[in-house]
């Protein structure tokens, strides 16, 4: 049994025991004193309800923030992939530095556990895959830049560019993966404004 489950069991067992004792007290005592445990019990239930509602509201806020920052990061990724630096050279190819795709919001969404509802399992799987793809893509860019600047040969740089832009190359693949992730979010999570999302699950 996990620690959170154990705490929940102990808490609700204590409340149940308190309720039983209040009922026994109510029938065993007479006069105004018989209502004293009931007053304490209602105070306890009110406090417990406030804690649970507060925790739930905090979890919903973390979830909303995680989704909002994730959507913003995916928009930035799409903007970066549309950068002219990724367009094939129109003149003699020369070494270039490619902008990298950020993945910090994806990392945070995975690490902080903000997406922990039952309907989030598939999104979490896709985000794990997306993070791996982005990290691999950024590493390939580093290698392409290193080879381009090391070689300085326009023919070899043109070969690198062709490898980058070919139909089955990693630039095409990362764009396709981003589009698929975005489509999944559009279907399963409503984007209500530029940076607001709410879950349908």
mmCIF file of C-alpha atoms in Angstrom:
data_model
loop_
_atom_site.group_PDB
_atom_site.id
_atom_site.type_symbol
_atom_site.label_atom_id
_atom_site.label_comp_id
_atom_site.label_asym_id
_atom_site.label_seq_id
_atom_site.Cartn_x
_atom_site.Cartn_y
_atom_site.Cartn_z
ATOM 1 C CA UNK A 1 0.000 0.000 0.000
ATOM 2 C CA UNK A 2 1.386 3.408 -0.931
ATOM 3 C CA UNK A 3 1.976 6.112 1.665
ATOM 4 C CA UNK A 4 -0.850 8.310 0.332
ATOM 5 C CA UNK A 5 -3.275 5.354 0.441
ATOM 6 C CA UNK A 6 -2.206 4.536 3.995
ATOM 7 C CA UNK A 7 -2.749 8.146 5.077
ATOM 8 C CA UNK A 8 -6.201 8.149 3.467
ATOM 9 C CA UNK A 9 -7.158 4.883 5.229
ATOM 10 C CA UNK A 10 -5.964 6.151 8.629
ATOM 11 C CA UNK A 11 -7.716 9.502 8.156
ATOM 12 C CA UNK A 12 -11.079 8.096 7.136
ATOM 13 C CA UNK A 13 -10.869 5.331 9.754
ATOM 14 C CA UNK A 14 -10.360 8.002 12.406
ATOM 15 C CA UNK A 15 -13.354 9.958 11.129
ATOM 16 C CA UNK A 16 -15.496 6.795 11.094
ATOM 17 C CA UNK A 17 -14.414 5.923 14.651
ATOM 18 C CA UNK A 18 -15.189 9.477 15.753
ATOM 19 C CA UNK A 19 -18.655 9.234 14.163
ATOM 20 C CA UNK A 20 -19.384 5.939 15.967
ATOM 21 C CA UNK A 21 -18.265 7.401 19.278
ATOM 22 C CA UNK A 22 -20.464 10.456 18.706
ATOM 23 C CA UNK A 23 -23.494 8.256 18.073
ATOM 24 C CA UNK A 24 -22.808 6.211 21.222
ATOM 25 C CA UNK A 25 -22.306 9.431 23.212
ATOM 26 C CA UNK A 26 -25.560 10.859 21.827
ATOM 27 C CA UNK A 27 -27.600 7.905 23.146
ATOM 28 C CA UNK A 28 -25.637 7.499 26.385
ATOM 29 C CA UNK A 29 -25.830 11.115 27.542
ATOM 30 C CA UNK A 30 -28.744 13.388 28.224
ATOM 31 C CA UNK A 31 -29.320 17.115 27.998
ATOM 32 C CA UNK A 32 -27.268 19.571 25.991
ATOM 33 C CA UNK A 33 -24.031 17.606 26.602
ATOM 34 C CA UNK A 34 -25.161 14.885 24.212
ATOM 35 C CA UNK A 35 -24.621 17.258 21.233
ATOM 36 C CA UNK A 36 -21.003 18.190 22.064
ATOM 37 C CA UNK A 37 -19.346 15.336 20.082
ATOM 38 C CA UNK A 38 -21.554 16.069 17.071
ATOM 39 C CA UNK A 39 -20.302 19.666 17.040
ATOM 40 C CA UNK A 40 -16.698 18.459 17.126
ATOM 41 C CA UNK A 41 -17.409 15.866 14.443
ATOM 42 C CA UNK A 42 -18.890 18.455 12.079
ATOM 43 C CA UNK A 43 -15.898 20.706 12.687
ATOM 44 C CA UNK A 44 -13.569 17.814 11.884
ATOM 45 C CA UNK A 45 -15.489 16.941 8.717
ATOM 46 C CA UNK A 46 -15.472 20.583 7.633
ATOM 47 C CA UNK A 47 -11.707 20.823 8.112
ATOM 48 C CA UNK A 48 -11.105 17.522 6.319
ATOM 49 C CA UNK A 49 -13.331 18.578 3.425
ATOM 50 C CA UNK A 50 -11.474 21.890 3.145
ATOM 51 C CA UNK A 51 -8.121 20.092 2.985
ATOM 52 C CA UNK A 52 -9.331 17.651 0.333
ATOM 53 C CA UNK A 53 -10.936 20.385 -1.778
ATOM 54 C CA UNK A 54 -7.785 22.513 -1.482
ATOM 55 C CA UNK A 55 -5.568 19.633 -2.577
ATOM 56 C CA UNK A 56 -7.852 18.886 -5.504
ATOM 57 C CA UNK A 57 -7.887 22.531 -6.586
ATOM 58 C CA UNK A 58 -4.084 22.678 -6.333
ATOM 59 C CA UNK A 59 -3.746 19.532 -8.443
ATOM 60 C CA UNK A 60 -6.101 20.959 -11.078
ATOM 61 C CA UNK A 61 -4.105 24.192 -11.162
ATOM 62 C CA UNK A 62 -0.820 22.291 -11.618
ATOM 63 C CA UNK A 63 -2.411 20.238 -14.385
ATOM 64 C CA UNK A 64 -3.704 23.352 -16.145
ATOM 65 C CA UNK A 65 -0.297 25.042 -15.895
ATOM 66 C CA UNK A 66 1.477 21.939 -17.227
ATOM 67 C CA UNK A 67 -0.857 21.724 -20.231
ATOM 68 C CA UNK A 68 -0.656 25.455 -20.915
ATOM 69 C CA UNK A 69 3.151 25.525 -20.887
ATOM 70 C CA UNK A 70 3.245 22.348 -22.971
ATOM 71 C CA UNK A 71 0.995 23.894 -25.628
ATOM 72 C CA UNK A 72 3.162 27.034 -25.639
ATOM 73 C CA UNK A 73 6.317 24.951 -26.082
ATOM 74 C CA UNK A 74 4.825 22.967 -28.963
ATOM 75 C CA UNK A 75 3.879 26.247 -30.683
ATOM 76 C CA UNK A 76 7.476 27.434 -30.273
ATOM 77 C CA UNK A 77 8.741 24.127 -31.671
ATOM 78 C CA UNK A 78 6.532 24.552 -34.737
ATOM 79 C CA UNK A 79 7.777 28.124 -35.162
ATOM 80 C CA UNK A 80 11.410 27.011 -34.900
ATOM 81 C CA UNK A 81 10.905 24.247 -37.469
ATOM 82 C CA UNK A 82 9.528 26.889 -39.842
ATOM 83 C CA UNK A 83 12.690 29.004 -39.365
ATOM 84 C CA UNK A 84 14.511 29.884 -42.617
ATOM 85 C CA UNK A 85 17.617 28.234 -41.164
ATOM 86 C CA UNK A 86 15.937 24.887 -41.865
ATOM 87 C CA UNK A 87 15.281 25.734 -45.524
ATOM 88 C CA UNK A 88 17.641 24.201 -48.109
ATOM 89 C CA UNK A 89 20.405 26.519 -49.328
ATOM 90 C CA UNK A 90 19.565 28.411 -52.513
ATOM 91 C CA UNK A 91 23.186 29.283 -53.125
ATOM 92 C CA UNK A 92 26.446 27.473 -52.386
ATOM 93 C CA UNK A 93 25.852 25.496 -49.188
ATOM 94 C CA UNK A 94 27.811 26.738 -46.223
ATOM 95 C CA UNK A 95 28.020 25.653 -42.574
ATOM 96 C CA UNK A 96 25.212 26.949 -40.404
ATOM 97 C CA UNK A 97 23.997 26.796 -36.823
ATOM 98 C CA UNK A 98 20.491 25.398 -36.494
ATOM 99 C CA UNK A 99 18.094 26.567 -33.757
ATOM 100 C CA UNK A 100 17.324 23.841 -31.223
ATOM 101 C CA UNK A 101 13.896 22.637 -30.147
ATOM 102 C CA UNK A 102 13.079 23.315 -26.483
ATOM 103 C CA UNK A 103 11.796 20.402 -24.431
ATOM 104 C CA UNK A 104 11.797 21.812 -20.875
ATOM 105 C CA UNK A 105 7.988 22.031 -20.553
ATOM 106 C CA UNK A 106 7.699 18.418 -21.686
ATOM 107 C CA UNK A 107 10.302 17.399 -19.111
ATOM 108 C CA UNK A 108 8.463 19.323 -16.390
ATOM 109 C CA UNK A 109 5.088 17.791 -17.298
ATOM 110 C CA UNK A 110 6.629 14.326 -17.018
ATOM 111 C CA UNK A 111 8.728 14.940 -13.910
ATOM 112 C CA UNK A 112 6.263 16.860 -11.722
ATOM 113 C CA UNK A 113 3.391 14.386 -12.060
ATOM 114 C CA UNK A 114 0.878 17.100 -12.930
ATOM 115 C CA UNK A 115 -0.685 14.870 -15.603
ATOM 116 C CA UNK A 116 -1.755 12.050 -13.319
ATOM 117 C CA UNK A 117 -5.410 11.515 -14.175
ATOM 118 C CA UNK A 118 -6.565 8.209 -15.592
ATOM 119 C CA UNK A 119 -7.160 9.642 -19.054
ATOM 120 C CA UNK A 120 -3.609 11.026 -19.274
ATOM 121 C CA UNK A 121 -1.836 7.680 -19.776
ATOM 122 C CA UNK A 122 -1.733 7.943 -23.557
ATOM 123 C CA UNK A 123 -0.606 11.573 -23.447
ATOM 124 C CA UNK A 124 2.219 10.653 -21.066
ATOM 125 C CA UNK A 125 3.328 7.882 -23.411
ATOM 126 C CA UNK A 126 3.340 10.293 -26.339
ATOM 127 C CA UNK A 127 5.226 12.930 -24.338
ATOM 128 C CA UNK A 128 7.920 10.395 -23.419
ATOM 129 C CA UNK A 129 8.295 9.550 -27.108
ATOM 130 C CA UNK A 130 8.303 13.241 -28.078
ATOM 131 C CA UNK A 131 11.011 14.071 -25.548
ATOM 132 C CA UNK A 132 13.182 11.238 -26.886
ATOM 133 C CA UNK A 133 12.599 12.399 -30.465
ATOM 134 C CA UNK A 134 13.481 16.034 -29.687
ATOM 135 C CA UNK A 135 16.623 15.080 -27.779
ATOM 136 C CA UNK A 136 17.692 12.834 -30.660
ATOM 137 C CA UNK A 137 16.895 15.560 -33.188
ATOM 138 C CA UNK A 138 18.945 18.152 -31.293
ATOM 139 C CA UNK A 139 21.890 15.742 -31.031
ATOM 140 C CA UNK A 140 21.745 15.078 -34.784
ATOM 141 C CA UNK A 141 21.816 18.818 -35.412
ATOM 142 C CA UNK A 142 24.949 19.096 -33.298
ATOM 143 C CA UNK A 143 26.583 16.345 -35.325
ATOM 144 C CA UNK A 144 25.505 17.957 -38.633
ATOM 145 C CA UNK A 145 26.925 21.317 -37.524
ATOM 146 C CA UNK A 146 30.161 19.745 -36.333
ATOM 147 C CA UNK A 147 30.668 17.892 -39.613
ATOM 148 C CA UNK A 148 29.731 20.956 -41.644
ATOM 149 C CA UNK A 149 32.122 23.297 -39.858
ATOM 150 C CA UNK A 150 34.871 20.674 -39.705
ATOM 151 C CA UNK A 151 34.657 19.865 -43.399
ATOM 152 C CA UNK A 152 34.080 23.289 -44.927
ATOM 153 C CA UNK A 153 33.653 21.473 -48.235
ATOM 154 C CA UNK A 154 30.515 22.764 -50.034
ATOM 155 C CA UNK A 155 29.946 19.344 -51.637
ATOM 156 C CA UNK A 156 29.935 17.562 -48.287
ATOM 157 C CA UNK A 157 27.790 20.288 -46.719
ATOM 158 C CA UNK A 158 25.321 19.858 -49.600
ATOM 159 C CA UNK A 159 25.246 16.117 -48.812
ATOM 160 C CA UNK A 160 24.469 16.896 -45.180
ATOM 161 C CA UNK A 161 21.659 19.202 -46.243
ATOM 162 C CA UNK A 162 20.199 16.605 -48.581
ATOM 163 C CA UNK A 163 20.257 14.055 -45.758
ATOM 164 C CA UNK A 164 18.515 16.566 -43.491
ATOM 165 C CA UNK A 165 15.790 17.430 -46.029
ATOM 166 C CA UNK A 166 15.117 14.105 -47.693
ATOM 167 C CA UNK A 167 11.630 12.614 -47.362
ATOM 168 C CA UNK A 168 12.660 10.062 -44.736
ATOM 169 C CA UNK A 169 15.149 12.371 -42.991
ATOM 170 C CA UNK A 170 14.959 13.391 -39.373
ATOM 171 C CA UNK A 171 13.677 16.904 -40.129
ATOM 172 C CA UNK A 172 10.652 15.435 -41.899
ATOM 173 C CA UNK A 173 10.213 12.910 -39.072
ATOM 174 C CA UNK A 174 10.281 15.474 -36.264
ATOM 175 C CA UNK A 175 7.748 17.662 -38.104
ATOM 176 C CA UNK A 176 5.477 14.662 -38.551
ATOM 177 C CA UNK A 177 5.807 13.680 -34.874
ATOM 178 C CA UNK A 178 5.011 17.231 -33.780
ATOM 179 C CA UNK A 179 1.931 17.315 -36.019
ATOM 180 C CA UNK A 180 0.722 13.963 -34.628
ATOM 181 C CA UNK A 181 1.198 15.103 -31.024
ATOM 182 C CA UNK A 182 -0.573 18.370 -31.748
ATOM 183 C CA UNK A 183 -3.460 16.515 -33.446
ATOM 184 C CA UNK A 184 -3.787 14.228 -30.419
ATOM 185 C CA UNK A 185 -3.945 17.219 -28.076
ATOM 186 C CA UNK A 186 -6.471 18.964 -30.318
ATOM 187 C CA UNK A 187 -8.772 15.923 -30.263
ATOM 188 C CA UNK A 188 -8.449 15.012 -26.563
ATOM 189 C CA UNK A 189 -7.701 18.374 -24.895
ATOM 190 C CA UNK A 190 -9.561 21.530 -25.822
ATOM 191 C CA UNK A 191 -7.490 24.606 -26.681
ATOM 192 C CA UNK A 192 -9.923 27.333 -25.628
ATOM 193 C CA UNK A 193 -7.669 30.293 -26.394
ATOM 194 C CA UNK A 194 -4.089 31.078 -27.326
ATOM 195 C CA UNK A 195 -2.701 29.613 -24.129
ATOM 196 C CA UNK A 196 -5.616 27.987 -22.291
ATOM 197 C CA UNK A 197 -6.383 24.285 -22.268
ATOM 198 C CA UNK A 198 -8.864 22.148 -20.424
ATOM 199 C CA UNK A 199 -9.030 18.387 -20.320
ATOM 200 C CA UNK A 200 -11.990 16.487 -21.705
ATOM 201 C CA UNK A 201 -10.996 13.369 -19.819
#
